[in-house]
Short mmCIF file of C-alpha atoms in Angstrom, two decimals:
data_model
loop_
_atom_site.label_atom_id
_atom_site.label_comp_id
_atom_site.label_asym_id
_atom_site.label_seq_id
_atom_site.Cartn_x
_atom_site.Cartn_y
_atom_site.Cartn_z
CA UNK A 184 -14.54 24.16 140.94
CA UNK A 185 -13.17 27.30 143.47
CA UNK A 186 -14.18 30.58 141.41
CA UNK A 187 -12.44 33.79 141.57
CA UNK A 188 -13.55 36.09 144.28
CA UNK A 189 -11.49 36.72 147.06
CA UNK A 190 -13.40 37.99 150.12
CA UNK A 191 -12.08 38.80 153.92
CA UNK A 192 -13.72 37.12 156.99
CA UNK A 193 -15.13 39.42 159.66
CA UNK A 194 -12.70 38.64 162.36
CA UNK A 195 -10.54 36.35 164.80
CA UNK A 196 -13.36 34.11 163.91
CA UNK A 197 -15.39 32.41 161.22
CA UNK A 198 -18.67 33.85 161.89
CA UNK A 199 -22.59 32.29 160.50
CA UNK A 200 -22.72 34.26 157.28
CA UNK A 201 -18.71 34.13 157.01
CA UNK A 202 -19.40 30.65 156.10
CA UNK A 203 -21.94 31.03 153.93
CA UNK A 204 -20.21 33.66 151.90
CA UNK A 205 -16.93 31.04 151.54
CA UNK A 206 -19.50 28.25 150.62
CA UNK A 207 -20.09 30.33 147.58
CA UNK A 208 -19.18 28.50 144.18
CA UNK A 209 -17.45 31.69 142.79
CA UNK A 210 -15.79 32.16 146.15
CA UNK A 211 -12.24 31.18 145.51
CA UNK A 212 -10.15 32.77 148.30
CA UNK A 213 -9.71 34.36 151.32
CA UNK A 214 -7.91 37.45 152.45
CA UNK A 215 -6.61 38.24 155.62
CA UNK A 216 -6.46 41.19 157.49
CA UNK A 217 -5.06 42.69 161.02
CA UNK A 218 -8.06 42.11 162.20
CA UNK A 219 -8.21 38.37 161.93
CA UNK A 220 -5.52 38.11 163.77
CA UNK A 221 -5.48 38.00 168.36
CA UNK A 222 -3.06 35.41 168.62
CA UNK A 223 -1.08 32.57 166.90
CA UNK A 224 -3.16 29.72 168.12
CA UNK A 225 -6.90 31.18 167.01
CA UNK A 226 -4.77 32.05 163.48
CA UNK A 227 -3.67 28.41 163.29
CA UNK A 228 -7.68 27.45 164.15
CA UNK A 229 -8.95 30.22 161.94
CA UNK A 230 -7.35 28.87 158.93
CA UNK A 231 -7.76 25.46 159.57
CA UNK A 232 -11.69 26.07 159.67
CA UNK A 233 -11.73 28.23 156.33
CA UNK A 234 -9.65 25.18 154.47
CA UNK A 235 -11.73 22.24 155.97
CA UNK A 236 -15.22 24.27 154.81
CA UNK A 237 -14.41 23.51 150.45
CA UNK A 238 -12.80 20.53 148.97
CA UNK A 239 -10.98 21.71 146.90
CA UNK A 240 -10.26 24.15 149.80
CA UNK A 241 -9.75 28.02 149.89
CA UNK A 242 -6.70 29.99 149.71
CA UNK A 243 -5.56 31.75 152.26
CA UNK A 244 -4.16 34.72 151.22
CA UNK A 245 -2.52 38.13 153.32
CA UNK A 246 -0.93 41.35 152.53
CA UNK A 247 2.35 40.85 154.49
CA UNK A 248 5.10 42.55 153.01
CA UNK A 249 7.19 44.16 156.08
CA UNK A 250 7.49 47.50 157.04
CA UNK A 251 4.55 49.28 157.62
CA UNK A 252 2.41 45.72 155.51
CA UNK A 253 2.71 43.58 157.54
CA UNK A 254 -0.45 42.06 159.06
CA UNK A 255 1.47 39.74 162.02
CA UNK A 256 3.73 41.74 164.08
CA UNK A 257 3.93 39.95 167.22
CA UNK A 258 6.06 36.78 167.89
CA UNK A 259 6.57 34.07 166.68
CA UNK A 260 6.37 36.72 163.47
CA UNK A 261 9.16 38.41 162.75
CA UNK A 262 9.42 41.86 162.16
CA UNK A 263 10.23 42.52 158.21
CA UNK A 264 12.08 45.63 157.95
CA UNK A 265 10.51 48.05 155.06
CA UNK A 266 11.21 47.02 151.43
CA UNK A 267 13.18 50.43 150.91
CA UNK A 268 16.22 48.98 153.38
CA UNK A 269 17.25 46.58 151.35
CA UNK A 270 17.76 48.69 148.45
CA UNK A 271 19.53 50.80 151.30
CA UNK A 272 21.59 47.70 152.13
CA UNK A 273 22.23 47.27 148.01
CA UNK A 274 23.75 50.33 147.66
CA UNK A 275 26.21 49.50 150.65
CA UNK A 276 26.42 45.89 149.61
CA UNK A 277 25.09 44.57 146.49
CA UNK A 278 25.19 40.62 147.51
CA UNK A 279 24.45 41.07 150.87
CA UNK A 280 22.00 42.65 150.22
CA UNK A 281 20.85 39.80 147.97
CA UNK A 282 21.11 37.05 150.57
CA UNK A 283 19.45 39.42 152.95
CA UNK A 284 16.53 39.63 150.80
CA UNK A 285 16.17 35.67 150.18
CA UNK A 286 16.24 35.13 154.11
CA UNK A 287 13.95 37.72 154.24
CA UNK A 288 11.09 35.85 151.78
CA UNK A 289 12.11 32.54 153.18
CA UNK A 290 11.27 33.69 156.60
CA UNK A 291 7.96 35.99 156.28
CA UNK A 292 6.75 33.08 153.60
CA UNK A 293 7.74 29.61 156.39
CA UNK A 294 6.27 31.52 159.09
CA UNK A 295 2.70 32.24 157.40
CA UNK A 296 2.78 28.85 156.38
CA UNK A 297 3.47 27.54 159.77
CA UNK A 298 -0.18 29.02 160.64
CA UNK A 299 -2.17 27.91 157.65
CA UNK A 300 -1.41 30.84 155.20
CA UNK A 301 -0.92 30.08 151.57
CA UNK A 302 -0.47 33.83 149.84
CA UNK A 303 0.77 36.96 150.66
CA UNK A 304 0.92 39.44 147.97
CA UNK A 305 4.03 40.96 147.57
CA UNK A 306 6.98 41.51 147.06
CA UNK A 307 6.25 45.61 145.60
CA UNK A 308 7.40 46.07 142.46
CA UNK A 309 6.55 50.11 142.15
CA UNK A 310 9.78 52.15 141.53
CA UNK A 311 10.44 54.47 144.21
CA UNK A 312 9.69 57.95 142.36
CA UNK A 313 9.50 59.40 145.70
CA UNK A 314 6.03 61.21 143.79
CA UNK A 315 3.53 58.43 146.09
CA UNK A 316 3.16 58.40 149.34
CA UNK A 317 0.93 55.06 149.08
CA UNK A 318 3.41 53.29 148.04
CA UNK A 319 6.40 54.94 149.42
CA UNK A 320 9.23 53.06 151.21
CA UNK A 321 7.36 50.47 150.23
CA UNK A 322 9.60 50.38 146.88
CA UNK A 323 12.91 48.49 146.83
CA UNK A 324 14.34 51.06 144.88
CA UNK A 325 14.49 53.78 142.45
CA UNK A 326 16.69 51.46 139.56
CA UNK A 327 14.06 48.92 137.23
CA UNK A 328 17.48 46.68 137.31
CA UNK A 329 17.76 46.82 141.44
CA UNK A 330 13.91 46.64 141.65
CA UNK A 331 14.48 43.22 139.23
CA UNK A 332 17.15 41.23 140.98
CA UNK A 333 16.44 42.44 144.86
CA UNK A 334 12.75 40.67 143.89
CA UNK A 335 14.01 37.63 142.71
CA UNK A 336 15.82 37.12 145.76
CA UNK A 337 12.80 37.59 147.71
CA UNK A 338 11.02 35.03 145.35
CA UNK A 339 13.49 32.70 145.83
CA UNK A 340 13.51 33.01 149.87
CA UNK A 341 9.44 32.41 149.30
CA UNK A 342 9.66 29.50 146.79
CA UNK A 343 12.37 28.34 149.32
CA UNK A 344 9.31 27.60 151.68
CA UNK A 345 7.08 26.40 149.13
CA UNK A 346 5.20 29.97 148.53
CA UNK A 347 4.24 31.74 145.48
CA UNK A 348 4.54 35.33 145.38
CA UNK A 349 2.82 38.43 143.69
CA UNK A 350 4.29 41.51 142.00
CA UNK A 351 2.54 44.77 142.11
CA UNK A 352 1.24 47.22 141.28
CA UNK A 353 1.01 46.55 137.33
CA UNK A 354 2.66 48.52 135.35
CA UNK A 355 4.13 50.89 138.27
CA UNK A 356 2.24 53.12 141.32
CA UNK A 357 5.33 54.53 141.92
CA UNK A 358 4.98 57.61 140.03
CA UNK A 359 1.37 58.75 140.73
CA UNK A 360 1.27 60.99 143.81
CA UNK A 361 -2.83 60.19 144.40
CA UNK A 362 -3.20 56.66 147.20
CA UNK A 363 -5.75 54.98 144.95
CA UNK A 364 -7.98 54.04 148.36
CA UNK A 365 -9.20 57.16 148.86
CA UNK A 366 -8.45 58.81 145.35
CA UNK A 367 -8.61 58.19 141.48
CA UNK A 368 -5.06 58.09 140.60
CA UNK A 369 -3.45 59.13 137.13
CA UNK A 370 -0.03 58.89 135.59
CA UNK A 371 0.69 61.22 132.48
CA UNK A 372 3.57 59.30 131.10
CA UNK A 373 3.85 57.88 127.91
CA UNK A 374 4.00 54.47 127.49
CA UNK A 375 7.53 54.48 126.19
CA UNK A 376 8.51 55.91 129.85
CA UNK A 377 6.51 53.71 131.68
CA UNK A 378 7.56 50.66 129.62
CA UNK A 379 11.40 51.48 129.83
CA UNK A 380 11.40 51.89 133.66
CA UNK A 381 8.38 51.01 135.62
CA UNK A 382 7.50 48.20 133.53
CA UNK A 383 10.63 46.86 132.97
CA UNK A 384 10.88 44.37 135.77
CA UNK A 385 7.52 43.13 135.16
CA UNK A 386 9.67 41.66 131.83
CA UNK A 387 12.78 41.07 132.86
CA UNK A 388 11.17 38.61 135.57
CA UNK A 389 9.60 36.44 133.62
CA UNK A 390 8.74 32.94 134.56
CA UNK A 391 9.81 34.18 138.55
CA UNK A 392 6.30 35.86 138.63
CA UNK A 393 3.57 33.43 139.91
CA UNK A 394 1.14 36.36 139.51
CA UNK A 395 0.56 39.95 139.35
CA UNK A 396 -1.50 42.76 140.49
CA UNK A 397 -2.37 45.94 138.34
CA UNK A 398 -3.33 49.41 139.33
CA UNK A 399 -5.85 50.93 140.27
CA UNK A 400 -4.08 53.72 138.03
CA UNK A 401 -5.35 55.64 134.62
CA UNK A 402 -2.31 56.15 132.52
CA UNK A 403 -4.52 58.23 129.72
CA UNK A 404 -1.65 58.34 127.25
CA UNK A 405 -2.46 54.45 127.14
CA UNK A 406 -6.07 53.98 128.25
CA UNK A 407 -9.32 55.95 129.42
CA UNK A 408 -9.65 52.96 131.98
CA UNK A 409 -6.83 51.80 135.24
CA UNK A 410 -4.57 49.18 134.11
CA UNK A 411 -7.25 46.68 136.29
CA UNK A 412 -9.98 47.31 134.57
CA UNK A 413 -7.87 47.97 130.59
CA UNK A 414 -7.66 45.10 128.20
CA UNK A 415 -5.24 46.84 126.52
CA UNK A 416 -2.41 46.61 129.55
CA UNK A 417 -3.91 43.34 130.44
CA UNK A 418 -4.00 41.59 127.41
CA UNK A 419 -2.34 43.40 124.52
CA UNK A 420 0.79 43.97 127.19
CA UNK A 421 1.03 41.67 130.32
CA UNK A 422 -0.41 38.69 128.32
CA UNK A 423 0.70 39.74 124.60
CA UNK A 424 3.63 41.90 124.48
CA UNK A 425 5.11 40.52 128.09
CA UNK A 426 4.02 36.57 128.38
CA UNK A 427 3.29 36.67 131.42
CA UNK A 428 1.42 33.34 132.14
CA UNK A 429 0.90 33.88 136.27
CA UNK A 430 -2.00 34.88 137.44
CA UNK A 431 -3.24 38.18 137.45
CA UNK A 432 -5.47 39.70 140.42
CA UNK A 433 -7.31 43.08 140.64
CA UNK A 434 -6.80 45.63 143.61
CA UNK A 435 -9.68 45.55 145.69
CA UNK A 436 -12.69 46.91 143.87
CA UNK A 437 -14.18 48.80 146.47
CA UNK A 438 -11.08 51.02 146.65
CA UNK A 439 -11.68 54.59 145.28
CA UNK A 440 -9.22 53.86 142.61
CA UNK A 441 -12.05 51.41 141.10
CA UNK A 442 -14.54 53.88 141.68
CA UNK A 443 -14.47 54.61 138.20
CA UNK A 444 -16.42 51.29 136.91
CA UNK A 445 -19.58 52.33 139.12
CA UNK A 446 -21.10 49.52 141.32
CA UNK A 447 -18.88 46.72 142.36
CA UNK A 448 -20.74 44.02 140.31
CA UNK A 449 -19.46 46.16 137.09
CA UNK A 450 -16.09 46.84 139.02
CA UNK A 451 -15.45 42.73 139.12
CA UNK A 452 -16.46 42.25 135.76
CA UNK A 453 -15.23 44.81 134.02
CA UNK A 454 -11.92 43.50 136.00
CA UNK A 455 -12.26 39.66 134.88
CA UNK A 456 -13.42 40.79 131.16
CA UNK A 457 -10.23 42.87 130.95
CA UNK A 458 -8.07 39.40 132.06
CA UNK A 459 -7.74 38.98 135.82
CA UNK A 460 -8.53 36.09 136.43
CA UNK A 461 -9.01 36.78 140.41
CA UNK A 462 -11.25 40.05 141.90
CA UNK A 463 -10.56 41.11 145.59
CA UNK A 464 -13.96 42.53 147.31
CA UNK A 465 -13.05 43.88 150.84
CA UNK A 466 -14.36 45.24 154.26
CA UNK A 467 -18.01 45.25 152.59
CA UNK A 468 -19.75 42.00 153.37
CA UNK A 469 -22.58 44.20 151.54
CA UNK A 470 -20.60 44.46 148.28
CA UNK A 471 -18.87 41.26 148.42
CA UNK A 472 -22.58 39.98 148.72
CA UNK A 473 -23.77 41.69 145.69
CA UNK A 474 -21.21 40.89 143.66
CA UNK A 475 -22.05 37.08 144.54
CA UNK A 476 -25.35 37.50 142.89
CA UNK A 477 -24.43 39.25 140.21
CA UNK A 478 -21.56 38.52 138.76
CA UNK A 479 -21.24 36.35 135.59
CA UNK A 480 -18.35 34.17 135.50
CA UNK A 481 -16.98 30.81 133.21
CA UNK A 482 -13.44 29.22 133.97
CA UNK A 483 -11.49 30.37 131.50
CA UNK A 484 -8.54 28.65 129.46
CA UNK A 485 -6.05 28.25 131.22
CA UNK A 486 -7.54 29.35 134.88
CA UNK A 487 -6.92 25.95 136.78
CA UNK A 488 -3.15 25.63 135.94
CA UNK A 489 -2.56 29.74 136.91
CA UNK A 490 -5.25 28.94 139.64
CA UNK A 491 -3.05 25.57 140.80
CA UNK A 492 0.14 27.67 140.58
CA UNK A 493 -1.29 29.55 143.86
CA UNK A 494 -1.07 27.31 145.62
CA UNK A 495 1.57 26.36 148.17
CA UNK A 496 4.28 24.03 147.64
CA UNK A 497 5.20 20.43 150.06
CA UNK A 498 4.16 20.41 153.66
CA UNK A 499 4.30 23.59 155.94
CA UNK A 500 5.71 23.16 159.29
CA UNK A 501 4.75 23.55 162.34
CA UNK A 502 6.39 27.06 163.95
CA UNK A 503 8.09 24.48 166.35
CA UNK A 504 9.72 22.42 163.74
CA UNK A 505 10.44 25.60 161.81
CA UNK A 506 12.36 27.07 164.42
CA UNK A 507 13.95 24.19 165.21
CA UNK A 508 15.51 23.65 161.34
CA UNK A 509 18.82 25.53 160.66
CA UNK A 510 17.87 27.18 157.68
CA UNK A 511 15.12 29.14 159.32
CA UNK A 512 17.51 29.73 162.30
CA UNK A 513 20.36 30.71 159.30
CA UNK A 514 17.68 33.48 157.61
CA UNK A 515 16.33 34.96 161.15
CA UNK A 516 20.10 35.74 162.33
CA UNK A 517 20.83 37.34 158.86
CA UNK A 518 17.70 39.13 159.43
CA UNK A 519 18.92 40.01 163.19
CA UNK A 520 22.40 41.37 161.18
CA UNK A 521 20.61 43.07 159.16
CA UNK A 522 18.25 45.10 162.09
CA UNK A 523 21.10 45.75 163.88
CA UNK A 524 23.08 47.70 160.66
CA UNK A 525 19.39 49.44 160.95
CA UNK A 526 19.63 50.12 164.89
CA UNK A 527 16.88 48.85 165.02
#
């Protein structure tokens, strides 16, 4: 059975070193980046080779949210506006925003699936406190209720395309000003304030969320450790209080916000022990090798079921068949109308 480690690969084609790593029994998923994309045909070849390496096949994921976090931008991929624009549309027309959100989720997921990508780490549930530059216009809205309802529509659209979802960054990254890629962010608020605002969508969405990615943020009023390494956040709060049953992904363990754990092996072990099902190691083959050599892991109760929820549902359409379908054409038309409103 594939394991909990999520790795990246070097470029648009697999190297011998990539293949060796991906065959390691602890590897369960692959995450792609913009560097892995030169053109649609090569992307399809890359994903096909990754899927053929193992049985059962590795799950292929990507960060593809829309706006500035969209790894594949050139045609035939549709450019999705920043999620903050959906929030602005909500303020003008609630029902149109809901329809557009569902269309955005469907287009995003169906296009990825047409080229062999199984999962995107989206949507962002962080609130728009206008404090965090790294979140910024990735956030849907400042109102947790609006974030919840737009997220439900985005996830519905993704589900129509047979793709699961990943809400991030639990319990919320919008208040912390520092970027966890380069710093160790903190959020000094009490648990009650975080629970009432930032964390609320995770409880309200319930079974809609297939997976969650915690933040590399320290909330010192709750725990001295970042949420992704905290049994208090992942076990007591997310699993027990919010009754979340989906998969939990760590954020990238090579980020500065994870350095509190020390080595990448210690970070991976702490994340697994805290309750993460999957741990990401990106942009560092040496650290990936160290984690694969040093991580101690055995499948926990429910791991196989949670991993299965990450698998795509149903057969993916080829891009030609997808573009010929009335459902896709209608959704793309919705996005074109949205872009026209924005003057894009």
